GROMACS .gro file of C-alpha atoms in nm:
model
  132
    1MET     CA    1   0.000   0.000   0.000
    2ARG     CA    2   0.282   0.237   0.079
    3ALA     CA    3   0.436   0.176  -0.262
    4ASN     CA    4   0.102   0.260  -0.425
    5GLY     CA    5   0.060   0.584  -0.232
    6GLY     CA    6  -0.196   0.464   0.018
    7GLY     CA    7  -0.486   0.232   0.066
    8ARG     CA    8  -0.765   0.120   0.290
    9ILE     CA    9  -0.788  -0.145   0.563
   10LEU     CA   10  -1.135  -0.234   0.686
   11ASN     CA   11  -1.200  -0.466   0.977
   12SER     CA   12  -1.541  -0.611   1.059
   13THR     CA   13  -1.644  -0.684   1.416
   14SER     CA   14  -1.987  -0.643   1.573
   15SER     CA   15  -2.200  -0.380   1.738
   16SER     CA   16  -2.090  -0.552   2.060
   17VAL     CA   17  -1.783  -0.325   2.057
   18LYS     CA   18  -2.022  -0.048   2.166
   19SER     CA   19  -2.261  -0.254   2.376
   20VAL     CA   20  -2.132  -0.592   2.492
   21LEU     CA   21  -2.335  -0.910   2.453
   22ASP     CA   22  -2.425  -1.117   2.758
   23ASN     CA   23  -2.237  -1.444   2.811
   24LEU     CA   24  -1.983  -1.378   2.535
   25ILE     CA   25  -1.678  -1.268   2.733
   26LEU     CA   26  -1.421  -1.400   2.484
   27SER     CA   27  -1.600  -1.262   2.181
   28ASN     CA   28  -1.648  -0.922   2.346
   29THR     CA   29  -1.281  -0.914   2.447
   30PHE     CA   30  -1.134  -1.013   2.112
   31ARG     CA   31  -1.357  -0.778   1.916
   32MET     CA   32  -1.236  -0.486   2.127
   33GLY     CA   33  -0.882  -0.599   2.042
   34VAL     CA   34  -0.963  -0.552   1.673
   35VAL     CA   35  -1.082  -0.199   1.749
   36GLY     CA   36  -0.758  -0.127   1.934
   37LEU     CA   37  -0.553  -0.270   1.648
   38ALA     CA   38  -0.735  -0.056   1.393
   39LYS     CA   39  -0.701   0.258   1.603
   40THR     CA   40  -0.328   0.197   1.650
   41LEU     CA   41  -0.271   0.122   1.281
   42SER     CA   42  -0.463   0.434   1.181
   43GLN     CA   43  -0.217   0.640   1.386
   44GLU     CA   44   0.087   0.462   1.251
   45LEU     CA   45  -0.016   0.443   0.886
   46GLY     CA   46  -0.193   0.776   0.838
   47LYS     CA   47   0.127   0.941   0.719
   48ASP     CA   48   0.131   0.686   0.435
   49ASN     CA   49  -0.228   0.771   0.333
   50ILE     CA   50  -0.348   0.432   0.458
   51LEU     CA   51  -0.687   0.466   0.623
   52VAL     CA   52  -0.789   0.202   0.877
   53ASN     CA   53  -1.143   0.161   1.006
   54VAL     CA   54  -1.381  -0.087   1.165
   55ILE     CA   55  -1.736  -0.158   1.058
   56ALA     CA   56  -1.955  -0.284   1.341
   57PRO     CA   57  -2.278  -0.440   1.218
   58GLY     CA   58  -2.578  -0.497   1.435
   59ARG     CA   59  -2.845  -0.738   1.321
   60ILE     CA   60  -2.799  -0.792   0.949
   61GLY     CA   61  -3.051  -1.028   0.788
   62THR     CA   62  -2.830  -1.323   0.699
   63ALA     CA   63  -2.857  -1.700   0.720
   64ARG     CA   64  -2.675  -1.682   1.055
   65ILE     CA   65  -2.935  -1.448   1.202
   66ASP     CA   66  -3.211  -1.673   1.065
   67TYR     CA   67  -3.048  -1.967   1.243
   68LEU     CA   68  -3.006  -1.778   1.571
   69ASP     CA   69  -3.367  -1.660   1.559
   70LYS     CA   70  -3.479  -2.020   1.505
   71VAL     CA   71  -3.275  -2.139   1.805
   72ARG     CA   72  -3.407  -1.857   2.024
   73ALA     CA   73  -3.764  -1.930   1.916
   74GLU     CA   74  -3.729  -2.300   1.995
   75LYS     CA   75  -3.581  -2.222   2.337
   76ALA     CA   76  -3.861  -1.977   2.416
   77GLY     CA   77  -4.134  -2.197   2.272
   78ILE     CA   78  -4.257  -1.927   2.036
   79SER     CA   79  -4.247  -1.863   1.663
   80VAL     CA   80  -3.956  -1.712   1.475
   81GLU     CA   81  -4.190  -1.431   1.373
   82GLU     CA   82  -4.255  -1.353   1.739
   83ILE     CA   83  -3.880  -1.348   1.811
   84GLN     CA   84  -3.827  -1.109   1.522
   85LYS     CA   85  -4.119  -0.889   1.625
   86ASN     CA   86  -3.965  -0.855   1.973
   87THR     CA   87  -3.618  -0.790   1.831
   88PHE     CA   88  -3.747  -0.525   1.591
   89LYS     CA   89  -3.887  -0.332   1.889
   90ASN     CA   90  -3.524  -0.260   1.989
   91ILE     CA   91  -3.419  -0.140   1.644
   92PRO     CA   92  -3.547   0.211   1.567
   93LEU     CA   93  -3.576   0.129   1.196
   94GLY     CA   94  -3.792  -0.169   1.292
   95ARG     CA   95  -3.611  -0.434   1.087
   96TYR     CA   96  -3.286  -0.616   1.030
   97GLY     CA   97  -3.029  -0.454   0.809
   98LYS     CA   98  -2.980  -0.581   0.457
   99PRO     CA   99  -2.646  -0.728   0.351
  100GLU     CA  100  -2.628  -0.465   0.077
  101GLU     CA  101  -2.656  -0.189   0.338
  102TYR     CA  102  -2.352  -0.333   0.513
  103GLY     CA  103  -2.185  -0.361   0.172
  104LYS     CA  104  -2.251   0.001   0.077
  105LEU     CA  105  -2.078   0.126   0.391
  106SER     CA  106  -1.787  -0.112   0.332
  107VAL     CA  107  -1.748   0.002  -0.027
  108PHE     CA  108  -1.747   0.368   0.075
  109LEU     CA  109  -1.491   0.322   0.353
  110CYS     CA  110  -1.261   0.132   0.115
  111SER     CA  111  -1.308   0.368  -0.177
  112ALA     CA  112  -1.117   0.671  -0.303
  113ALA     CA  113  -1.421   0.876  -0.195
  114ASN     CA  114  -1.313   0.819   0.166
  115THR     CA  115  -1.030   1.064   0.208
  116PHE     CA  116  -1.051   1.163   0.575
  117ILE     CA  117  -1.215   0.888   0.781
  118THR     CA  118  -0.964   0.678   0.970
  119GLY     CA  119  -0.939   0.521   1.314
  120GLN     CA  120  -1.317   0.500   1.341
  121THR     CA  121  -1.561   0.229   1.436
  122VAL     CA  122  -1.877   0.280   1.234
  123LEU     CA  123  -2.199   0.112   1.342
  124VAL     CA  124  -2.441  -0.016   1.080
  125ASP     CA  125  -2.724  -0.119   1.309
  126GLY     CA  126  -3.041   0.075   1.231
  127GLY     CA  127  -2.994   0.270   1.554
  128MET     CA  128  -3.005  -0.042   1.773
  129VAL     CA  129  -2.707   0.048   1.993
  130LYS     CA  130  -2.785   0.333   2.227
  131ALA     CA  131  -2.426   0.385   2.347
  132ILE     CA  132  -2.203   0.647   2.186
   0.00000   0.00000   0.00000
């Protein structure tokens, strides 16, 4: 990247870097390590025009989320639709994110259009996380 006059590094973690998830101590810990790595690299590589950021998705509608909703529904003895209805109450936009919404943010952060955003953790969560 230095030889090419700069570049972009994008890490993906989880919205749990802003609001930790219960019973996931290792995951919460390691994801914060990624944030620290990105912040450090942004300081060290900025002079080389290498921008380093983290994207932190909340609930994005993927096969994994479908699976987790199914497991939660089975545990609770209710329908997947009921699980989703309850989850959507905690997301101001009232739905899961779309993979393409995650992708659009990723593309921007990695593009030449991003000229001044570095060392940041950007949530893509529909407003779900209330922490700053």
